[in-house]
PDB file of C-alpha atoms and ligand atoms in Angstrom:
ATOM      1  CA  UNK I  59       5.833  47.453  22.907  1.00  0.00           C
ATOM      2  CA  UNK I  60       6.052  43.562  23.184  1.00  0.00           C
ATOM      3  CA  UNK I  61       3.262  42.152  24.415  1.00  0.00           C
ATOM      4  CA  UNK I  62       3.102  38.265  25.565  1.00  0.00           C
ATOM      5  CA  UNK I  63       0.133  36.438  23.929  1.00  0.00           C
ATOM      6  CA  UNK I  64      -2.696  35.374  26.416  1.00  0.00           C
ATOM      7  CA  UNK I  65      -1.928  31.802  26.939  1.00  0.00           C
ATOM      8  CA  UNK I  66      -4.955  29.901  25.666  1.00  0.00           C
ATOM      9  CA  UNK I  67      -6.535  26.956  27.795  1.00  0.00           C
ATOM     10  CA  UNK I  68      -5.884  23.810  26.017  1.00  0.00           C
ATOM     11  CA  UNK I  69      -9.477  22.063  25.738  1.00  0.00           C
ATOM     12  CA  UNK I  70      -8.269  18.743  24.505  1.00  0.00           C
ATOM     13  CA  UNK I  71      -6.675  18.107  27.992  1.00  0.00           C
ATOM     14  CA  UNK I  72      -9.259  18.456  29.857  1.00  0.00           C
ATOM     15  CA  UNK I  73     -12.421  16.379  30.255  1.00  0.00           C
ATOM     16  CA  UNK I  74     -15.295  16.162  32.508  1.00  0.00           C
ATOM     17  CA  UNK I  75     -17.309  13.042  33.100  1.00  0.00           C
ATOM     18  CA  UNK I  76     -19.890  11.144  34.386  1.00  0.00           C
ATOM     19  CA  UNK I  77     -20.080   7.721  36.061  1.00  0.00           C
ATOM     20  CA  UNK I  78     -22.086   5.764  38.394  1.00  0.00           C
ATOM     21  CA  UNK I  79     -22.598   2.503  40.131  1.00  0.00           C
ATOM     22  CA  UNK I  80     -24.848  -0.379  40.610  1.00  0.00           C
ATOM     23  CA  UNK I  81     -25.342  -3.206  42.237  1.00  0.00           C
ATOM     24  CA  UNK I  82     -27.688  -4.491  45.055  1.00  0.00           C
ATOM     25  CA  UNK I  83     -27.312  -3.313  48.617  1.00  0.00           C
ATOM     26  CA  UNK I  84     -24.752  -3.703  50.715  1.00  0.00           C
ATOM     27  CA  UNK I  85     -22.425  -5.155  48.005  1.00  0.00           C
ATOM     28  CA  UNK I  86     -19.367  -2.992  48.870  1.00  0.00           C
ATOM     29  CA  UNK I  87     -20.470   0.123  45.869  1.00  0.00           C
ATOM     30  CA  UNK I  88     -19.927   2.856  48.457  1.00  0.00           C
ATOM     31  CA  UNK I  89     -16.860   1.560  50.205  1.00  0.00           C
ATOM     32  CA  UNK I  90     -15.031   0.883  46.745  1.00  0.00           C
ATOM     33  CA  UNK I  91     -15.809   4.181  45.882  1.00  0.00           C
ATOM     34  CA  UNK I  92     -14.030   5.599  49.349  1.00  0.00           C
ATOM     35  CA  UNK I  93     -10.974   3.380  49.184  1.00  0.00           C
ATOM     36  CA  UNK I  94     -10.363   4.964  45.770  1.00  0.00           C
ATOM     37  CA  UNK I  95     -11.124   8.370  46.619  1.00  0.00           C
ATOM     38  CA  UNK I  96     -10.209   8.893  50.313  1.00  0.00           C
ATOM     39  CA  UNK I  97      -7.963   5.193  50.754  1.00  0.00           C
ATOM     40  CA  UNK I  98     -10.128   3.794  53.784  1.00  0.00           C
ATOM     41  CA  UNK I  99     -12.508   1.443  54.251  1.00  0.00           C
ATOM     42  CA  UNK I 100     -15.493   1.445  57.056  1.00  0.00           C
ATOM     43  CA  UNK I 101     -16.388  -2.284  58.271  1.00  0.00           C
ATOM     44  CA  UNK I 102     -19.951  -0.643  59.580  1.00  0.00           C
ATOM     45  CA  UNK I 103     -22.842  -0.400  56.860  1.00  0.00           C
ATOM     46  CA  UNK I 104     -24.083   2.450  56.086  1.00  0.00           C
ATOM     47  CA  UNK I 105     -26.355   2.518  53.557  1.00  0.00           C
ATOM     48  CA  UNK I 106     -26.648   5.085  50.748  1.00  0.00           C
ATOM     49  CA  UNK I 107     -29.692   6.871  51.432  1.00  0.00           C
ATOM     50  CA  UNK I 108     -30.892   7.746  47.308  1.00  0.00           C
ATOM     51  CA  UNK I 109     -27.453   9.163  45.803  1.00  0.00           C
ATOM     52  CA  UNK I 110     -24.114  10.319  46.857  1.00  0.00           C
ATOM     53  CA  UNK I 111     -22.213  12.275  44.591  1.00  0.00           C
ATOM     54  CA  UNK I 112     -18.447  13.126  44.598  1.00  0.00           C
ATOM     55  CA  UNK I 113     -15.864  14.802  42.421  1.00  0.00           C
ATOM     56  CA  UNK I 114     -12.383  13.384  42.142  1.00  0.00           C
ATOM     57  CA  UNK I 115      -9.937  14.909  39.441  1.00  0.00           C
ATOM     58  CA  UNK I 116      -7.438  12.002  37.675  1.00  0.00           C
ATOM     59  CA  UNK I 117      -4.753  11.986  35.154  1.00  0.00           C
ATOM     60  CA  UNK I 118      -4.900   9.913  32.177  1.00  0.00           C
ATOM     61  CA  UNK I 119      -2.367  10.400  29.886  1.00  0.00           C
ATOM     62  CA  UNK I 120      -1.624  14.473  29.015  1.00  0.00           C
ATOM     63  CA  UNK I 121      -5.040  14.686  30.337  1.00  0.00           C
ATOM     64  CA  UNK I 122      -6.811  15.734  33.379  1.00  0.00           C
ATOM     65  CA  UNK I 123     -10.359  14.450  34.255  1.00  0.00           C
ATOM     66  CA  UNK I 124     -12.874  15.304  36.138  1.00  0.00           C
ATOM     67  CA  UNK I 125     -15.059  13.015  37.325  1.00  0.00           C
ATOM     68  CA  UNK I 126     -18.362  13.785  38.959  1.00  0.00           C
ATOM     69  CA  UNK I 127     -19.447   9.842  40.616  1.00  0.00           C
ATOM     70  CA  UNK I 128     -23.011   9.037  40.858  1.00  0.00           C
ATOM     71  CA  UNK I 129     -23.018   6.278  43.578  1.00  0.00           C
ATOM     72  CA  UNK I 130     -26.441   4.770  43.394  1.00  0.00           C
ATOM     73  CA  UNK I 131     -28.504   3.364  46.829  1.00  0.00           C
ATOM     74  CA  UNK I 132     -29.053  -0.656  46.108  1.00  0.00           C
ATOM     75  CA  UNK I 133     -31.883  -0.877  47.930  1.00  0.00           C
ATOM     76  CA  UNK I 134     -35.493  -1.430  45.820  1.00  0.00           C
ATOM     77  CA  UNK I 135     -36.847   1.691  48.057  1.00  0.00           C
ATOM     78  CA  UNK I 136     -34.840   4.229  46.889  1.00  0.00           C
ATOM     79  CA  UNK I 137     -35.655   3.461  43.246  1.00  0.00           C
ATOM     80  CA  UNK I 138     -37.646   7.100  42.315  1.00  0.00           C
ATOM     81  CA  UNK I 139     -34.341   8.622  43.381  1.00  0.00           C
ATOM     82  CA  UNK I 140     -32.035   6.382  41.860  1.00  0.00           C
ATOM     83  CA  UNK I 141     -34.055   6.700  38.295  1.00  0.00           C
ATOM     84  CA  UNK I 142     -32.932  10.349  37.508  1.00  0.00           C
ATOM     85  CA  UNK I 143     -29.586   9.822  37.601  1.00  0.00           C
ATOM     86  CA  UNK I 144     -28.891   7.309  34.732  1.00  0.00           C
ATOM     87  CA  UNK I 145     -28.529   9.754  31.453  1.00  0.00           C
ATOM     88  CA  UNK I 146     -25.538  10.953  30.251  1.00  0.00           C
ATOM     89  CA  UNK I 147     -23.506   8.093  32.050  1.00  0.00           C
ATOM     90  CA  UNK I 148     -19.722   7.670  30.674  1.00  0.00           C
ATOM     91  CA  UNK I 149     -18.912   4.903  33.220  1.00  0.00           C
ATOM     92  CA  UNK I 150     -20.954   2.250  35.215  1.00  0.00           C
ATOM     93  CA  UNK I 151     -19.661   0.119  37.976  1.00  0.00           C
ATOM     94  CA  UNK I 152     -21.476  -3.153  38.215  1.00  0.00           C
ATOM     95  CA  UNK I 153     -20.906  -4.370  41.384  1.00  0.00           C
ATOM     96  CA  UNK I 154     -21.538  -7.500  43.044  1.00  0.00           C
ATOM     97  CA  UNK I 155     -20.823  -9.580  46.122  1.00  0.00           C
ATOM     98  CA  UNK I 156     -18.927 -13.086  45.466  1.00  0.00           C
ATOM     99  CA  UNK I 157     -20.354 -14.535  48.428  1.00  0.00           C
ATOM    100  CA  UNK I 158     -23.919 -13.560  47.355  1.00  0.00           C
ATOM    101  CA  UNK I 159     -25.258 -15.532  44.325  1.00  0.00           C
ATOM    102  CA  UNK I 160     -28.314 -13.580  43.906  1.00  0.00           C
ATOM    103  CA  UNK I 161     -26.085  -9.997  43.559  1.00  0.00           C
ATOM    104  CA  UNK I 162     -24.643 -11.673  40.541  1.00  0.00           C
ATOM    105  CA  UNK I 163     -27.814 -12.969  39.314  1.00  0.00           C
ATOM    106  CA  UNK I 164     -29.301  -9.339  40.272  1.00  0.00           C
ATOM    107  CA  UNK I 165     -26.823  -7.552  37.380  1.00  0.00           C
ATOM    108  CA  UNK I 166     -28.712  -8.502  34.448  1.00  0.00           C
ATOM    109  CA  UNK I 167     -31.941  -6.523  36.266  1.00  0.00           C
ATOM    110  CA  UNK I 168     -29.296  -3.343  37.056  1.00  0.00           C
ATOM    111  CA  UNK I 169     -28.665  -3.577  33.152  1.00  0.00           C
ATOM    112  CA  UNK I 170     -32.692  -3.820  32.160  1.00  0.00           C
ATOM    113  CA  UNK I 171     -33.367  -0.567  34.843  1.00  0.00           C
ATOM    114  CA  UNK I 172     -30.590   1.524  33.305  1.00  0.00           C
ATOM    115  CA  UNK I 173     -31.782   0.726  29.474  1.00  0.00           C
ATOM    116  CA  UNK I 174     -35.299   1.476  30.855  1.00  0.00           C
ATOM    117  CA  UNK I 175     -34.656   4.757  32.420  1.00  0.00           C
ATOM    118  CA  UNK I 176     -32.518   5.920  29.317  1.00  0.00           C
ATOM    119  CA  UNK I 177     -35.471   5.310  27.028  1.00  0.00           C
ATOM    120  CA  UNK I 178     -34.148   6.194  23.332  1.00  0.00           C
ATOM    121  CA  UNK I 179     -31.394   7.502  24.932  1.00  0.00           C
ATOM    122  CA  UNK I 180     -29.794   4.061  25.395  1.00  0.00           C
ATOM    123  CA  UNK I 181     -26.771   3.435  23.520  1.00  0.00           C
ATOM    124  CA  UNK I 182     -24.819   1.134  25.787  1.00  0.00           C
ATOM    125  CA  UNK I 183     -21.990   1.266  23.576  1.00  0.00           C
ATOM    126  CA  UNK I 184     -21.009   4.641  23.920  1.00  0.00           C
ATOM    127  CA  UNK I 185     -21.066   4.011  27.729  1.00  0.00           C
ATOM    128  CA  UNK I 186     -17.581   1.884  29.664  1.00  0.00           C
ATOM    129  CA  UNK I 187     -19.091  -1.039  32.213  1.00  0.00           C
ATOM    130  CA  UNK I 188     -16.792  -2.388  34.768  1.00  0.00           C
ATOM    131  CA  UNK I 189     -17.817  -5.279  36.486  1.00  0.00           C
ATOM    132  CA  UNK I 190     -16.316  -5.754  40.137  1.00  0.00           C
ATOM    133  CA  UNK I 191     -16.163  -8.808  42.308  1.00  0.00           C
ATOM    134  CA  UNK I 192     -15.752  -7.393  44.978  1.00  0.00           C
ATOM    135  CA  UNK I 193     -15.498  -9.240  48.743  1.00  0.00           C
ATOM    136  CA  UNK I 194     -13.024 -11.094  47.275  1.00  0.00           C
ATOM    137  CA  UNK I 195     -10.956 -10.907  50.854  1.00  0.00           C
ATOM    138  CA  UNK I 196     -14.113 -13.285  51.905  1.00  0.00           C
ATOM    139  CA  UNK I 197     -12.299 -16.463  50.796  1.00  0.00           C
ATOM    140  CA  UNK I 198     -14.678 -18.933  52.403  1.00  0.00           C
ATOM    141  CA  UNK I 199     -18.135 -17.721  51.737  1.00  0.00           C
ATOM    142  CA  UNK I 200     -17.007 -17.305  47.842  1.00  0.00           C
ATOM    143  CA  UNK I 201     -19.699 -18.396  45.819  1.00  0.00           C
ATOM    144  CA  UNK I 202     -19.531 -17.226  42.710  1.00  0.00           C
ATOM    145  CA  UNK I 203     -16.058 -17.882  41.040  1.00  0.00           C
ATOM    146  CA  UNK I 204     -14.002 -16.127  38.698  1.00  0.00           C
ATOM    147  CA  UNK I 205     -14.528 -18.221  35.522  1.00  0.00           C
ATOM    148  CA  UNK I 206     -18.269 -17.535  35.884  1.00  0.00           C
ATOM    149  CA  UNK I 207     -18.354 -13.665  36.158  1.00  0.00           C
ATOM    150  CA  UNK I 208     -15.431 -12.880  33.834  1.00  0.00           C
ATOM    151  CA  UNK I 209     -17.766 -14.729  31.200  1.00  0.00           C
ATOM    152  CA  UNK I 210     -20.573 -12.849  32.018  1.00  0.00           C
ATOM    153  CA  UNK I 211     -18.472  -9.747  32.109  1.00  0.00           C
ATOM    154  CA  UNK I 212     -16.392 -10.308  28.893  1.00  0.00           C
ATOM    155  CA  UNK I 213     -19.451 -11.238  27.076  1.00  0.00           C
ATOM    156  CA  UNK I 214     -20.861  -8.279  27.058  1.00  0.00           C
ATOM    157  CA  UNK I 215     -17.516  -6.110  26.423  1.00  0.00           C
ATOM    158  CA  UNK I 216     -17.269  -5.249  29.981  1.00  0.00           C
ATOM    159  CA  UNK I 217     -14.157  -5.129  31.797  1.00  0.00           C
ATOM    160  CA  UNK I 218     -14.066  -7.241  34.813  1.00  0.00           C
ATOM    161  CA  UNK I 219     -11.815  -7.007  38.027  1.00  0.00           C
ATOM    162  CA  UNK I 220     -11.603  -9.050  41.362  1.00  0.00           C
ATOM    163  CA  UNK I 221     -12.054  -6.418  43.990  1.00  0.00           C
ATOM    164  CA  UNK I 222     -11.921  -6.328  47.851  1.00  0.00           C
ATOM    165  CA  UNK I 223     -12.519  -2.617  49.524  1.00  0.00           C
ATOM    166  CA  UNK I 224     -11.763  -4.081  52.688  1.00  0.00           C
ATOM    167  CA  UNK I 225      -8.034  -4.889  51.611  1.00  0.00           C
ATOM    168  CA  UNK I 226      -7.793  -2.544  48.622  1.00  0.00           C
ATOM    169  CA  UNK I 227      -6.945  -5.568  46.204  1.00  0.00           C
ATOM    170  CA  UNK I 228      -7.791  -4.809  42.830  1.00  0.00           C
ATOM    171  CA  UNK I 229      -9.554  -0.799  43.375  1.00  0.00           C
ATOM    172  CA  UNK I 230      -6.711   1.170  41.837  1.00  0.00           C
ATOM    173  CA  UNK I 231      -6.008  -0.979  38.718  1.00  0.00           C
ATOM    174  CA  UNK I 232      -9.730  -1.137  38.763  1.00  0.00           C
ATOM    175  CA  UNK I 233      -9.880   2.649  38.271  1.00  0.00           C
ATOM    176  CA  UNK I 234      -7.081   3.081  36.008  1.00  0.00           C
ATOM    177  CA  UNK I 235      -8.568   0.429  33.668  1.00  0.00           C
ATOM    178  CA  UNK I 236     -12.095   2.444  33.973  1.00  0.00           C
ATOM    179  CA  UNK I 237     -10.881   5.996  33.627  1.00  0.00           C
ATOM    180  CA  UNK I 238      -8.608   5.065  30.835  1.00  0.00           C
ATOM    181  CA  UNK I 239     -11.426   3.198  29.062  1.00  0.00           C
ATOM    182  CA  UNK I 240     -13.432   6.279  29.221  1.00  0.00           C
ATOM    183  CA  UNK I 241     -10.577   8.252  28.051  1.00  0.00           C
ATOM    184  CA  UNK I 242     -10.342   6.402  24.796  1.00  0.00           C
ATOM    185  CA  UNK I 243     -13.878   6.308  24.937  1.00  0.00           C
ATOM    186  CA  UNK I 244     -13.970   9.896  24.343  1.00  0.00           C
ATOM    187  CA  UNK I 245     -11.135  10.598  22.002  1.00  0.00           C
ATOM    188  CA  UNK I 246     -12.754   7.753  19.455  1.00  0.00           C
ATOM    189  CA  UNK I 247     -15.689  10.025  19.305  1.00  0.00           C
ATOM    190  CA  UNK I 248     -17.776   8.496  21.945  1.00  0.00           C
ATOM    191  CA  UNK I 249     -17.715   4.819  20.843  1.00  0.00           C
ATOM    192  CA  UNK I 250     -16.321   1.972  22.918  1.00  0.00           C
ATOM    193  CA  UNK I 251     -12.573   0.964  20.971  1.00  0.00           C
ATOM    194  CA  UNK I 252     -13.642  -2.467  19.035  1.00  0.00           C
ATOM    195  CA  UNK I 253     -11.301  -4.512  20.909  1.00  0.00           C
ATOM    196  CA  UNK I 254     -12.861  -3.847  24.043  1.00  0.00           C
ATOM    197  CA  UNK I 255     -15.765  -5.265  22.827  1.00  0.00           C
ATOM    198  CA  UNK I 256     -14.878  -7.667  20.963  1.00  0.00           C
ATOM    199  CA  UNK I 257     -14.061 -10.706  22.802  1.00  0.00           C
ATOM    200  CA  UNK I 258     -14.043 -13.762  20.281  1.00  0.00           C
ATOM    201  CA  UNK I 259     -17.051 -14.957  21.968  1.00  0.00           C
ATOM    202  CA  UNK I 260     -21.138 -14.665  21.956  1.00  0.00           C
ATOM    203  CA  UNK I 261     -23.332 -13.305  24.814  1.00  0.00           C
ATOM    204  CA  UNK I 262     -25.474 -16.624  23.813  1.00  0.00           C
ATOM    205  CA  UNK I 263     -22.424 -18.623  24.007  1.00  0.00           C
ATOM    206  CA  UNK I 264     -21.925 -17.254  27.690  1.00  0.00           C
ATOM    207  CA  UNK I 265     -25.193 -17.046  28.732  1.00  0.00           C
ATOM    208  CA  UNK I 266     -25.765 -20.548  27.758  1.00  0.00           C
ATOM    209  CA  UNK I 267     -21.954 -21.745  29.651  1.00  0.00           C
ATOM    210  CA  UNK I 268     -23.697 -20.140  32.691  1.00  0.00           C
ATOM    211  CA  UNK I 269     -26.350 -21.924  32.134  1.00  0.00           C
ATOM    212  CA  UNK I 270     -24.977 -25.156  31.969  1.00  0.00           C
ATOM    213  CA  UNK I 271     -23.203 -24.209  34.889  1.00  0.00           C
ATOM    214  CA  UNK I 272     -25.728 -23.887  37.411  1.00  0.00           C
ATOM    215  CA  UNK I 273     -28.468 -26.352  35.860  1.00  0.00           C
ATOM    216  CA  UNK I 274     -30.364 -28.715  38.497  1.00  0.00           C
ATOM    217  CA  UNK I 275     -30.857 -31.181  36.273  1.00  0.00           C
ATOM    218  CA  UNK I 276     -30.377 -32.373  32.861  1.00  0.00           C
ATOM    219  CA  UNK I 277     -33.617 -31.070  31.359  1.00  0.00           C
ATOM    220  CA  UNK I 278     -32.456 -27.828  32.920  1.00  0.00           C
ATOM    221  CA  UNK I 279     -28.770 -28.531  31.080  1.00  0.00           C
ATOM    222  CA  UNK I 280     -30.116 -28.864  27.868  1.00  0.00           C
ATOM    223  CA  UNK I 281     -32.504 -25.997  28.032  1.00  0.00           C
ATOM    224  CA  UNK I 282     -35.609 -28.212  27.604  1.00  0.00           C
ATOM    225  CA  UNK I 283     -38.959 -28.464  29.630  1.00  0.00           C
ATOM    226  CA  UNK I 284     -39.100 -32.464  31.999  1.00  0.00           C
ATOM    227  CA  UNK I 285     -40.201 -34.998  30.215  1.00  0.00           C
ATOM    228  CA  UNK I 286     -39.316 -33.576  26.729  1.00  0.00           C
ATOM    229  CA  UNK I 287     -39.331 -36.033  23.751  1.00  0.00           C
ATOM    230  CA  UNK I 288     -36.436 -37.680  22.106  1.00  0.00           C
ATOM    231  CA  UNK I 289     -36.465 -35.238  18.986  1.00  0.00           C
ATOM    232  CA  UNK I 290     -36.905 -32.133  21.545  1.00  0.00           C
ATOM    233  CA  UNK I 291     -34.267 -33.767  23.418  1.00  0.00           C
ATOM    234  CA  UNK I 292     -31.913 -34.108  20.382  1.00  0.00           C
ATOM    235  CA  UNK I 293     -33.022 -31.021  18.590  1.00  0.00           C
ATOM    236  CA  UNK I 294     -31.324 -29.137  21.977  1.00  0.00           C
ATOM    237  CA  UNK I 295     -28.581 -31.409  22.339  1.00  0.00           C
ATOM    238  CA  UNK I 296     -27.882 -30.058  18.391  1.00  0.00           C
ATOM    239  CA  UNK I 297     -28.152 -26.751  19.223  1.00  0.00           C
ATOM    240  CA  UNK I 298     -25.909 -26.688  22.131  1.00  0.00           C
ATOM    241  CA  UNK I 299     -23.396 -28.982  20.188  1.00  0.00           C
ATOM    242  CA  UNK I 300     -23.330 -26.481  17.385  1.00  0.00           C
ATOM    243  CA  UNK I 301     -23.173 -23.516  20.200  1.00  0.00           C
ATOM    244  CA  UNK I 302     -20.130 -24.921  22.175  1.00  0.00           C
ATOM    245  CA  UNK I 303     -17.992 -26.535  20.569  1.00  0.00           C
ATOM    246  CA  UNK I 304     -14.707 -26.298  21.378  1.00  0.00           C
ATOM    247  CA  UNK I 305     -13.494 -25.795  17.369  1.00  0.00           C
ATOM    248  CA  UNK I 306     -16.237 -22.605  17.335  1.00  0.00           C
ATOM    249  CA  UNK I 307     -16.100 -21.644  20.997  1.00  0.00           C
ATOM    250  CA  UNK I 308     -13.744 -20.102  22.540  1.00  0.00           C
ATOM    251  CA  UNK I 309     -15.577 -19.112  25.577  1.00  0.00           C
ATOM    252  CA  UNK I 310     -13.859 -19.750  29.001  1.00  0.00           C
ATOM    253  CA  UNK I 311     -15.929 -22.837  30.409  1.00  0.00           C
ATOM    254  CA  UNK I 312     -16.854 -24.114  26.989  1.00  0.00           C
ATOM    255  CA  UNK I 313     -15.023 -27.091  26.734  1.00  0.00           C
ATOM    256  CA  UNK I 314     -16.285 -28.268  30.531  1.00  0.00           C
ATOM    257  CA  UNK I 315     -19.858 -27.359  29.588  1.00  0.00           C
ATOM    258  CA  UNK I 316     -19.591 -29.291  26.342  1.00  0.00           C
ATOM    259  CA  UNK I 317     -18.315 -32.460  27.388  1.00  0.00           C
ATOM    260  CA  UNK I 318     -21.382 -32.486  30.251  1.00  0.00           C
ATOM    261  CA  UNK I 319     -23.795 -31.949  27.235  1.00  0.00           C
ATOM    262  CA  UNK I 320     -21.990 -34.996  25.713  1.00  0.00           C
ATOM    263  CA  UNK I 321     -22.363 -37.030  29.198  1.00  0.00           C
ATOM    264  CA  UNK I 322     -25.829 -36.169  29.758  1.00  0.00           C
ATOM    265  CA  UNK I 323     -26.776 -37.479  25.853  1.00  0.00           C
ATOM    266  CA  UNK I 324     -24.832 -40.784  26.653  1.00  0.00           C
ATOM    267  CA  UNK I 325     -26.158 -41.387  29.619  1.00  0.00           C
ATOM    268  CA  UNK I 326     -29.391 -41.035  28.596  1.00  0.00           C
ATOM    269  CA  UNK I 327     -29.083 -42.931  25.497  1.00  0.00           C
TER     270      UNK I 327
HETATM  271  P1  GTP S1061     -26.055   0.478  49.465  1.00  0.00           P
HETATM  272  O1  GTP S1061     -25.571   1.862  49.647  1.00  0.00           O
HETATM  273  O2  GTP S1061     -27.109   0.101  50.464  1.00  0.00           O
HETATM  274  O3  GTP S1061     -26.515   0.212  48.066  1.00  0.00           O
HETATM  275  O4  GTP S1061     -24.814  -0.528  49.759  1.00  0.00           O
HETATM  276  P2  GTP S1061     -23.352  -0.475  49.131  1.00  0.00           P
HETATM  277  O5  GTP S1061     -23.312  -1.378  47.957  1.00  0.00           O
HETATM  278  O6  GTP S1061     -22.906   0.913  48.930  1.00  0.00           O
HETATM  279  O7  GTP S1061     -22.502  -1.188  50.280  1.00  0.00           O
HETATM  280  P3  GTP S1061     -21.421  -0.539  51.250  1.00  0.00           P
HETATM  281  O8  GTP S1061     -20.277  -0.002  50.484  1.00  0.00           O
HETATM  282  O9  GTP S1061     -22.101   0.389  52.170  1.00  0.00           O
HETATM  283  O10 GTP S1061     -20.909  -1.841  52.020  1.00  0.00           O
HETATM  284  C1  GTP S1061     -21.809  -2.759  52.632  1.00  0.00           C
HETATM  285  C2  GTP S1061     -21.106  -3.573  53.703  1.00  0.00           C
HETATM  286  O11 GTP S1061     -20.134  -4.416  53.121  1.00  0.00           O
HETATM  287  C3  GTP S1061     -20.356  -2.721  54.740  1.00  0.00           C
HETATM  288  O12 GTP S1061     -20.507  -3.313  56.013  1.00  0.00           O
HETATM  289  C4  GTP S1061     -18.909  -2.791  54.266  1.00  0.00           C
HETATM  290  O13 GTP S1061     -18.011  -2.637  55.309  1.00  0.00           O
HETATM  291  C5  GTP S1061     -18.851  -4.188  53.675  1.00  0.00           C
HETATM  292  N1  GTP S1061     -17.868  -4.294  52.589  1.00  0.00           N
HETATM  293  C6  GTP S1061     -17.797  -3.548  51.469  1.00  0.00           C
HETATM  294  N2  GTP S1061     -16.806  -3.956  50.674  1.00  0.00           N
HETATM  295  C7  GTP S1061     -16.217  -4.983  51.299  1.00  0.00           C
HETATM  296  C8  GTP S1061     -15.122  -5.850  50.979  1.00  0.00           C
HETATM  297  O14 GTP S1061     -14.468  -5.756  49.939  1.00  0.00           O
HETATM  298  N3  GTP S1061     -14.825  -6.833  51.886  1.00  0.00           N
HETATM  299  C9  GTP S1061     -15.520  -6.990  53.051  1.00  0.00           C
HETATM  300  N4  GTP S1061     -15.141  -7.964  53.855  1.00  0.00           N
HETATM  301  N5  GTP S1061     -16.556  -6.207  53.375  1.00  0.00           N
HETATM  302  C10 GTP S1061     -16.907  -5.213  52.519  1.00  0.00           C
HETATM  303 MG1   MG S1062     -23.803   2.703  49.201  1.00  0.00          MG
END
C-alpha cells in the first residue's frame, strides 16, 4: 500500500515578530497603526491608556509574518506600563509630529528609555527603527522639515518616511519598508544588512548640522559658551571646519551649515 508522505510545515516561511512604537502623545502612533491595519482614521483623540496590542499577518516575499504590535501610551503617566514591553523588540516606530518641535526633540529621550529598560539586553542593531513624520497633511503648522529629520533619521541607520494617518500618505510604503527590513533582518541572522546602516555620514556630523540649524546665536553655532576667547573661538571654528566640510561631508545640510560657520568667523573677524 502507497502511502502519501505527511506534508511537513515549512519553518523558513514563516516568522513571528515583535514591534512597537514610540513617540510622545498624541503624535498620530495609534492612528498610523489603524490606517495600516483596519484602513481608517479617527479625527477624535483617544489616548492609549498603557498598551494596545494587535496581531496582523503580512507577506514578505515566500514568507508569511506574523506580527504581534506593541503600541506604546506617550504620555509620561503611563511609563510603569510602558517599561515591560521593550525586550525582544524586532521593529520600533519612532514617531513624531511635524508641527510639534518638541516631539522631534522628544525622540532622542524615546531612544535613552528603550536602551534603559533593555539593560544588557540592548543591542540596537539587531533591532529595525522607522522614523515617521507623520501630520504631514498639516501643511501650515509644519515645523520641522524634511531635511532635518531624514538627517536625524539616516544618521542613525533608521529608515525615515513622511507620513499622514489622516490621508494615508506614506503608511503602506511605510510598512512594506519596515516589515521587509525586519525580514532581512532575520534571514542575516539577526543583524541589521550593512547598507542600511551605513549611510556615508556620522551621527556627530548630523547631530552637529542640527545643531547649527537651530542655534540662537553664534556662540550657540559654534558650540562654545558667550564670551568665549579667540583661541576657544577658533579651536571650534577648527573643529567644525574639519567636521563639515563639504570634501568629507556628505551629510544633507552640510554644505548650508558650513558656509554659516564660515560667515559667522568673518563676521566676527
Ligand atoms: P497616545 O496614545 O496618547 O500616546 O497618542 P498617539 O500617539 O497614539 O496619538 P493618536 O494616534 O491617538 O492621535 C492623536 C491625535 O492626532 C488624534 O486626534 C488623531 O486624530 C490625530 N492624528 C493622528 N495622525 C494624524 C495625521 O496624520 N494627521 C492629522 N491631521 N491628525 C492626525
Ligand atoms: Mg495611542
Amino acid at each position: 500500500m502507497e502511502t502519501n508522505p505527511p506534508k511537513r510545515r515549512d519553518n523558513k516561511k514563516s516568522l513571528r515578530v515583535k514591534v512597537i512604537s514610540l513617540g510622545n502623545a498624541e503624535v498620530g502612533k495609534s492612528c498610523i497603526i489603524k490606517r495600516y491595519c483596519e484602513k481608517r482614521f479617527v479625527p477624535k483623540y483617544l489616548a492609549t491608556i498603557g498598551i494596545d496590542y494587535g496581531v496582523t499577518k503580512v507577506q514578505v516575499r515566500d514568507r508569511e509574518i506574523k506580527v504581534n504590535i506593541f503600541d506604546m501610551a506617550g504620555h509620561p503617566f503611563f511609563y510603569e506600563v510602558r517599561n515591560e514591553f521593550y525586550k525582544d523588540s524586532q521593529g520600533v516606530l519612532l514617531v513624531y509630529d511635524v508641527g510639534l518641535r518638541e516631539s522631534f526633540d522628544a525622540l532622542d529621550s524615546w531612544l535613552g528609555e528603550m536602551k534603559q529598560e533593555m539593560g544588557s539586553q540592548a543591542n540596537m542593531d539587531s533591532i529595525v527603527f522607522v522614523v515617521c513624520a507623520n501630520k504631514v497633511d498639516l501643511t501650515k503648522r509644519r515645523v520641522v522639515d524634511e531635511g532635518e529629520g531624514r538627517l536625524w533619521a539616516e544618521s542613525r541607520g533608521f529608515h525615515y518616511f513622511e507620513t499622514s494617518a489622516q490621508s494615508g500618505e506614506g503608511i503602506n510604503e511605510m510598512f512594506q519598508a519596515f516589515f521587509s527590513s525586519i525580514t532581512d533582518m532575520c534571514e542575516n541572522g539577526g543583524k541589521r544588512p550593512v547598507s542600511e546602516v551605513s549611510v556615508g555620514f556620522t551621527k556627530e556630523q548630523a547631530d552637529t548640522i542640527r545643531r547649527i540649524r537651530n542655534s540662537k546665536d553664534s556662540w550657540d553655532m559654534l558650540g562654545v559658551k558667550p564670551g568665549a576667547t579667540r583661541e576657544e573661538v577658533n579651536k571650534a571654528y577648527r573643529k567644525l571646519a574639519v567636521l563639515l566640510h563639504p570634501d568629507k561631508c556628505v551629510a544633507p545640510g552640510s554644505e548650508d551649515a558650513f558656509k554659516a560657520v564660515v560667515l559667522i568667523l568673518c563676521v566676527s573677524t
